[in-house]
């Protein structure tokens, strides 16, 4: 059956049961062919969002863990009492991606008729990112993750009004973090009777 005859039957609405079956099967086939590429792209987009979300959650968990550890250690300082810590960061940290580096050098020496010598050196550096294979596809190989730079630290302590306790807390924080002294603020924690 020619395509023109088939189109004529569709226009005249004189299709047999087998012709309708062929139309339905052709439609299903077109859907099957079209769906995998669409779902594959959606799956890749979802996986990318999921990876970003995991990285953010991991970074936030690391930040929270640092605050908890600092609270635990500062509470052990004589006279500090209960301690709560809040750390602010300048950025969200960085990931260092592993790179393959290829270097090539060319040197050329020329001399002219008057006895002068001219030398030329040419260097080329070529870098390419190293990828690791995963279920989701190839992802850049991260050799190390750098925590974000600390911008400031607020410490609320029960003994925050005692000058000696403040000095001890400040010195402890300065020993642990690369932050300037004026970026550390220590205040007294309000008591339950004060907050009523």
PDB file of C-alpha atoms in Angstrom:
ATOM      1  CA  UNK A   1       0.000   0.000   0.000  1.00  0.00           C
ATOM      2  CA  UNK A   2       1.394   3.358  -1.020  1.00  0.00           C
ATOM      3  CA  UNK A   3       1.535   6.295   1.352  1.00  0.00           C
ATOM      4  CA  UNK A   4      -0.832   8.323  -0.872  1.00  0.00           C
ATOM      5  CA  UNK A   5      -3.428   5.548  -0.786  1.00  0.00           C
ATOM      6  CA  UNK A   6      -3.098   5.310   2.973  1.00  0.00           C
ATOM      7  CA  UNK A   7      -3.499   9.073   3.398  1.00  0.00           C
ATOM      8  CA  UNK A   8      -6.541   8.974   1.100  1.00  0.00           C
ATOM      9  CA  UNK A   9      -8.148   6.288   3.295  1.00  0.00           C
ATOM     10  CA  UNK A  10      -7.511   8.412   6.394  1.00  0.00           C
ATOM     11  CA  UNK A  11      -9.235  11.376   4.729  1.00  0.00           C
ATOM     12  CA  UNK A  12     -12.171   9.247   3.675  1.00  0.00           C
ATOM     13  CA  UNK A  13     -12.263   7.494   7.090  1.00  0.00           C
ATOM     14  CA  UNK A  14     -12.356   4.060   5.476  1.00  0.00           C
ATOM     15  CA  UNK A  15      -9.664   2.406   7.537  1.00  0.00           C
ATOM     16  CA  UNK A  16      -9.722  -1.278   8.322  1.00  0.00           C
ATOM     17  CA  UNK A  17      -9.016  -2.645  11.766  1.00  0.00           C
ATOM     18  CA  UNK A  18      -5.462  -3.593  10.727  1.00  0.00           C
ATOM     19  CA  UNK A  19      -4.845  -0.038   9.468  1.00  0.00           C
ATOM     20  CA  UNK A  20      -5.875   1.405  12.856  1.00  0.00           C
ATOM     21  CA  UNK A  21      -3.633  -1.110  14.572  1.00  0.00           C
ATOM     22  CA  UNK A  22      -0.697   0.015  12.419  1.00  0.00           C
ATOM     23  CA  UNK A  23      -1.401   3.662  13.296  1.00  0.00           C
ATOM     24  CA  UNK A  24      -1.553   2.930  17.024  1.00  0.00           C
ATOM     25  CA  UNK A  25       1.641   0.862  16.923  1.00  0.00           C
ATOM     26  CA  UNK A  26       3.437   3.583  14.938  1.00  0.00           C
ATOM     27  CA  UNK A  27       2.352   6.162  17.557  1.00  0.00           C
ATOM     28  CA  UNK A  28       3.583   3.959  20.419  1.00  0.00           C
ATOM     29  CA  UNK A  29       6.885   3.415  18.610  1.00  0.00           C
ATOM     30  CA  UNK A  30       7.375   7.159  18.202  1.00  0.00           C
ATOM     31  CA  UNK A  31       6.673   7.668  21.927  1.00  0.00           C
ATOM     32  CA  UNK A  32       9.150   4.964  22.906  1.00  0.00           C
ATOM     33  CA  UNK A  33      11.855   6.487  20.736  1.00  0.00           C
ATOM     34  CA  UNK A  34      11.234  10.013  22.050  1.00  0.00           C
ATOM     35  CA  UNK A  35      10.961   9.209  25.774  1.00  0.00           C
ATOM     36  CA  UNK A  36      14.430   7.839  26.617  1.00  0.00           C
ATOM     37  CA  UNK A  37      16.280  10.956  25.491  1.00  0.00           C
ATOM     38  CA  UNK A  38      13.899  13.201  27.408  1.00  0.00           C
ATOM     39  CA  UNK A  39      14.050  11.103  30.580  1.00  0.00           C
ATOM     40  CA  UNK A  40      17.814  10.702  30.221  1.00  0.00           C
ATOM     41  CA  UNK A  41      18.284  14.484  30.167  1.00  0.00           C
ATOM     42  CA  UNK A  42      15.929  14.892  33.115  1.00  0.00           C
ATOM     43  CA  UNK A  43      17.784  12.176  35.013  1.00  0.00           C
ATOM     44  CA  UNK A  44      21.135  13.869  34.380  1.00  0.00           C
ATOM     45  CA  UNK A  45      19.729  17.243  35.489  1.00  0.00           C
ATOM     46  CA  UNK A  46      18.271  15.679  38.642  1.00  0.00           C
ATOM     47  CA  UNK A  47      21.574  13.934  39.408  1.00  0.00           C
ATOM     48  CA  UNK A  48      23.465  17.215  38.967  1.00  0.00           C
ATOM     49  CA  UNK A  49      21.057  18.972  41.356  1.00  0.00           C
ATOM     50  CA  UNK A  50      21.369  16.063  43.776  1.00  0.00           C
ATOM     51  CA  UNK A  51      25.185  16.233  43.684  1.00  0.00           C
ATOM     52  CA  UNK A  52      25.129  19.983  44.356  1.00  0.00           C
ATOM     53  CA  UNK A  53      22.661  19.432  47.196  1.00  0.00           C
ATOM     54  CA  UNK A  54      24.858  16.679  48.679  1.00  0.00           C
ATOM     55  CA  UNK A  55      27.932  18.921  48.484  1.00  0.00           C
ATOM     56  CA  UNK A  56      26.045  21.773  50.187  1.00  0.00           C
ATOM     57  CA  UNK A  57      24.702  19.420  52.874  1.00  0.00           C
ATOM     58  CA  UNK A  58      28.185  18.005  53.442  1.00  0.00           C
ATOM     59  CA  UNK A  59      29.670  21.490  53.741  1.00  0.00           C
ATOM     60  CA  UNK A  60      26.894  22.617  56.129  1.00  0.00           C
ATOM     61  CA  UNK A  61      27.383  19.472  58.219  1.00  0.00           C
ATOM     62  CA  UNK A  62      31.118  20.219  58.385  1.00  0.00           C
ATOM     63  CA  UNK A  63      30.418  23.786  59.503  1.00  0.00           C
ATOM     64  CA  UNK A  64      27.959  22.608  62.172  1.00  0.00           C
ATOM     65  CA  UNK A  65      30.449  19.988  63.369  1.00  0.00           C
ATOM     66  CA  UNK A  66      33.166  22.648  63.728  1.00  0.00           C
ATOM     67  CA  UNK A  67      30.807  24.822  65.803  1.00  0.00           C
ATOM     68  CA  UNK A  68      29.874  21.872  68.047  1.00  0.00           C
ATOM     69  CA  UNK A  69      33.510  20.905  68.592  1.00  0.00           C
ATOM     70  CA  UNK A  70      34.416  24.505  69.427  1.00  0.00           C
ATOM     71  CA  UNK A  71      31.516  24.738  71.895  1.00  0.00           C
ATOM     72  CA  UNK A  72      32.621  21.485  73.579  1.00  0.00           C
ATOM     73  CA  UNK A  73      36.225  22.584  73.950  1.00  0.00           C
ATOM     74  CA  UNK A  74      35.412  26.132  75.131  1.00  0.00           C
ATOM     75  CA  UNK A  75      33.041  24.803  77.809  1.00  0.00           C
ATOM     76  CA  UNK A  76      36.042  23.065  79.361  1.00  0.00           C
ATOM     77  CA  UNK A  77      37.776  26.416  79.993  1.00  0.00           C
ATOM     78  CA  UNK A  78      37.642  27.279  83.699  1.00  0.00           C
ATOM     79  CA  UNK A  79      34.808  29.719  84.344  1.00  0.00           C
ATOM     80  CA  UNK A  80      33.352  29.648  80.802  1.00  0.00           C
ATOM     81  CA  UNK A  81      30.233  27.669  81.736  1.00  0.00           C
ATOM     82  CA  UNK A  82      27.703  26.996  78.957  1.00  0.00           C
ATOM     83  CA  UNK A  83      28.931  28.114  75.541  1.00  0.00           C
ATOM     84  CA  UNK A  84      27.202  28.687  72.205  1.00  0.00           C
ATOM     85  CA  UNK A  85      29.202  29.476  69.069  1.00  0.00           C
ATOM     86  CA  UNK A  86      28.302  30.949  65.698  1.00  0.00           C
ATOM     87  CA  UNK A  87      30.876  31.070  62.912  1.00  0.00           C
ATOM     88  CA  UNK A  88      30.373  33.111  59.744  1.00  0.00           C
ATOM     89  CA  UNK A  89      32.265  32.385  56.550  1.00  0.00           C
ATOM     90  CA  UNK A  90      33.385  34.548  53.624  1.00  0.00           C
ATOM     91  CA  UNK A  91      32.591  31.941  50.988  1.00  0.00           C
ATOM     92  CA  UNK A  92      31.427  28.377  50.618  1.00  0.00           C
ATOM     93  CA  UNK A  93      34.854  26.778  50.271  1.00  0.00           C
ATOM     94  CA  UNK A  94      36.548  25.351  47.218  1.00  0.00           C
ATOM     95  CA  UNK A  95      37.258  22.012  45.650  1.00  0.00           C
ATOM     96  CA  UNK A  96      40.627  21.409  44.050  1.00  0.00           C
ATOM     97  CA  UNK A  97      40.230  19.346  40.897  1.00  0.00           C
ATOM     98  CA  UNK A  98      43.075  17.057  39.816  1.00  0.00           C
ATOM     99  CA  UNK A  99      44.650  18.031  36.483  1.00  0.00           C
ATOM    100  CA  UNK A 100      47.016  16.301  34.090  1.00  0.00           C
ATOM    101  CA  UNK A 101      49.771  18.676  33.052  1.00  0.00           C
ATOM    102  CA  UNK A 102      51.859  18.318  29.928  1.00  0.00           C
ATOM    103  CA  UNK A 103      54.785  20.675  29.438  1.00  0.00           C
ATOM    104  CA  UNK A 104      56.875  21.023  26.321  1.00  0.00           C
ATOM    105  CA  UNK A 105      59.874  23.261  25.659  1.00  0.00           C
ATOM    106  CA  UNK A 106      61.491  24.347  22.431  1.00  0.00           C
ATOM    107  CA  UNK A 107      64.684  26.328  22.281  1.00  0.00           C
ATOM    108  CA  UNK A 108      66.265  27.835  19.199  1.00  0.00           C
ATOM    109  CA  UNK A 109      69.663  29.456  18.869  1.00  0.00           C
ATOM    110  CA  UNK A 110      70.563  31.554  15.845  1.00  0.00           C
ATOM    111  CA  UNK A 111      73.758  33.338  14.997  1.00  0.00           C
ATOM    112  CA  UNK A 112      74.168  36.018  12.384  1.00  0.00           C
ATOM    113  CA  UNK A 113      77.111  36.954  10.160  1.00  0.00           C
ATOM    114  CA  UNK A 114      78.318  39.690  12.546  1.00  0.00           C
ATOM    115  CA  UNK A 115      78.788  37.210  15.389  1.00  0.00           C
ATOM    116  CA  UNK A 116      75.629  38.003  17.308  1.00  0.00           C
ATOM    117  CA  UNK A 117      73.669  35.171  18.878  1.00  0.00           C
ATOM    118  CA  UNK A 118      69.963  35.141  19.458  1.00  0.00           C
ATOM    119  CA  UNK A 119      68.283  32.426  21.482  1.00  0.00           C
ATOM    120  CA  UNK A 120      64.557  31.837  21.752  1.00  0.00           C
ATOM    121  CA  UNK A 121      62.783  29.624  24.244  1.00  0.00           C
ATOM    122  CA  UNK A 122      59.197  28.572  23.897  1.00  0.00           C
ATOM    123  CA  UNK A 123      57.247  26.767  26.621  1.00  0.00           C
ATOM    124  CA  UNK A 124      53.805  25.271  26.349  1.00  0.00           C
ATOM    125  CA  UNK A 125      51.717  24.069  29.254  1.00  0.00           C
ATOM    126  CA  UNK A 126      48.646  21.999  28.563  1.00  0.00           C
ATOM    127  CA  UNK A 127      46.236  21.044  31.346  1.00  0.00           C
ATOM    128  CA  UNK A 128      43.310  18.670  31.248  1.00  0.00           C
ATOM    129  CA  UNK A 129      40.938  17.736  34.042  1.00  0.00           C
ATOM    130  CA  UNK A 130      41.082  14.196  35.404  1.00  0.00           C
ATOM    131  CA  UNK A 131      37.684  12.486  35.496  1.00  0.00           C
ATOM    132  CA  UNK A 132      36.526   9.513  37.509  1.00  0.00           C
ATOM    133  CA  UNK A 133      33.873   7.161  36.248  1.00  0.00           C
ATOM    134  CA  UNK A 134      30.717   6.832  38.331  1.00  0.00           C
ATOM    135  CA  UNK A 135      27.202   5.502  37.864  1.00  0.00           C
ATOM    136  CA  UNK A 136      25.993   8.994  36.974  1.00  0.00           C
ATOM    137  CA  UNK A 137      28.732   9.434  34.368  1.00  0.00           C
ATOM    138  CA  UNK A 138      32.146  11.026  34.463  1.00  0.00           C
ATOM    139  CA  UNK A 139      32.760  13.551  37.229  1.00  0.00           C
ATOM    140  CA  UNK A 140      35.895  15.606  37.893  1.00  0.00           C
ATOM    141  CA  UNK A 141      38.261  13.976  40.385  1.00  0.00           C
ATOM    142  CA  UNK A 142      38.464  16.200  43.471  1.00  0.00           C
ATOM    143  CA  UNK A 143      41.893  15.862  45.086  1.00  0.00           C
ATOM    144  CA  UNK A 144      41.024  17.986  48.130  1.00  0.00           C
ATOM    145  CA  UNK A 145      38.326  20.232  49.539  1.00  0.00           C
ATOM    146  CA  UNK A 146      39.229  23.490  51.226  1.00  0.00           C
ATOM    147  CA  UNK A 147      36.977  24.744  53.979  1.00  0.00           C
ATOM    148  CA  UNK A 148      35.693  28.270  53.607  1.00  0.00           C
ATOM    149  CA  UNK A 149      37.614  31.138  55.201  1.00  0.00           C
ATOM    150  CA  UNK A 150      36.269  32.200  58.589  1.00  0.00           C
ATOM    151  CA  UNK A 151      34.962  35.760  58.602  1.00  0.00           C
ATOM    152  CA  UNK A 152      33.968  36.113  62.237  1.00  0.00           C
ATOM    153  CA  UNK A 153      33.188  34.164  65.410  1.00  0.00           C
ATOM    154  CA  UNK A 154      30.551  35.007  68.012  1.00  0.00           C
ATOM    155  CA  UNK A 155      30.824  33.249  71.359  1.00  0.00           C
ATOM    156  CA  UNK A 156      28.089  33.477  73.960  1.00  0.00           C
ATOM    157  CA  UNK A 157      29.294  32.093  77.303  1.00  0.00           C
ATOM    158  CA  UNK A 158      27.914  32.053  80.830  1.00  0.00           C
ATOM    159  CA  UNK A 159      31.240  33.406  82.070  1.00  0.00           C
ATOM    160  CA  UNK A 160      31.491  35.927  79.235  1.00  0.00           C
ATOM    161  CA  UNK A 161      31.513  38.896  81.633  1.00  0.00           C
ATOM    162  CA  UNK A 162      34.758  37.799  83.355  1.00  0.00           C
ATOM    163  CA  UNK A 163      37.788  39.445  81.711  1.00  0.00           C
ATOM    164  CA  UNK A 164      40.133  36.487  82.425  1.00  0.00           C
ATOM    165  CA  UNK A 165      37.622  34.019  80.907  1.00  0.00           C
ATOM    166  CA  UNK A 166      37.232  36.268  77.838  1.00  0.00           C
ATOM    167  CA  UNK A 167      40.992  36.373  77.385  1.00  0.00           C
ATOM    168  CA  UNK A 168      41.319  32.581  77.698  1.00  0.00           C
ATOM    169  CA  UNK A 169      38.476  31.984  75.208  1.00  0.00           C
ATOM    170  CA  UNK A 170      39.927  34.516  72.775  1.00  0.00           C
ATOM    171  CA  UNK A 171      43.413  32.980  72.948  1.00  0.00           C
ATOM    172  CA  UNK A 172      41.968  29.489  72.419  1.00  0.00           C
ATOM    173  CA  UNK A 173      40.019  30.611  69.345  1.00  0.00           C
ATOM    174  CA  UNK A 174      43.050  32.445  67.936  1.00  0.00           C
ATOM    175  CA  UNK A 175      45.092  29.246  68.332  1.00  0.00           C
ATOM    176  CA  UNK A 176      42.492  27.224  66.403  1.00  0.00           C
ATOM    177  CA  UNK A 177      41.459  29.608  63.635  1.00  0.00           C
ATOM    178  CA  UNK A 178      43.334  31.976  61.340  1.00  0.00           C
ATOM    179  CA  UNK A 179      41.155  34.939  62.204  1.00  0.00           C
ATOM    180  CA  UNK A 180      42.039  38.407  63.432  1.00  0.00           C
ATOM    181  CA  UNK A 181      41.389  39.138  67.107  1.00  0.00           C
ATOM    182  CA  UNK A 182      38.885  41.921  66.337  1.00  0.00           C
ATOM    183  CA  UNK A 183      36.737  39.361  64.449  1.00  0.00           C
ATOM    184  CA  UNK A 184      36.099  37.405  67.660  1.00  0.00           C
ATOM    185  CA  UNK A 185      33.269  38.652  69.878  1.00  0.00           C
ATOM    186  CA  UNK A 186      32.670  37.149  73.318  1.00  0.00           C
ATOM    187  CA  UNK A 187      29.546  38.101  75.269  1.00  0.00           C
ATOM    188  CA  UNK A 188      27.836  36.946  78.447  1.00  0.00           C
ATOM    189  CA  UNK A 189      24.991  34.490  78.074  1.00  0.00           C
ATOM    190  CA  UNK A 190      21.770  35.763  79.549  1.00  0.00           C
ATOM    191  CA  UNK A 191      20.375  33.723  82.442  1.00  0.00           C
ATOM    192  CA  UNK A 192      16.862  32.311  82.509  1.00  0.00           C
ATOM    193  CA  UNK A 193      15.803  34.815  85.172  1.00  0.00           C
ATOM    194  CA  UNK A 194      17.066  37.703  83.011  1.00  0.00           C
ATOM    195  CA  UNK A 195      14.997  36.640  80.001  1.00  0.00           C
ATOM    196  CA  UNK A 196      11.650  36.704  81.849  1.00  0.00           C
TER     197      UNK A 196
END
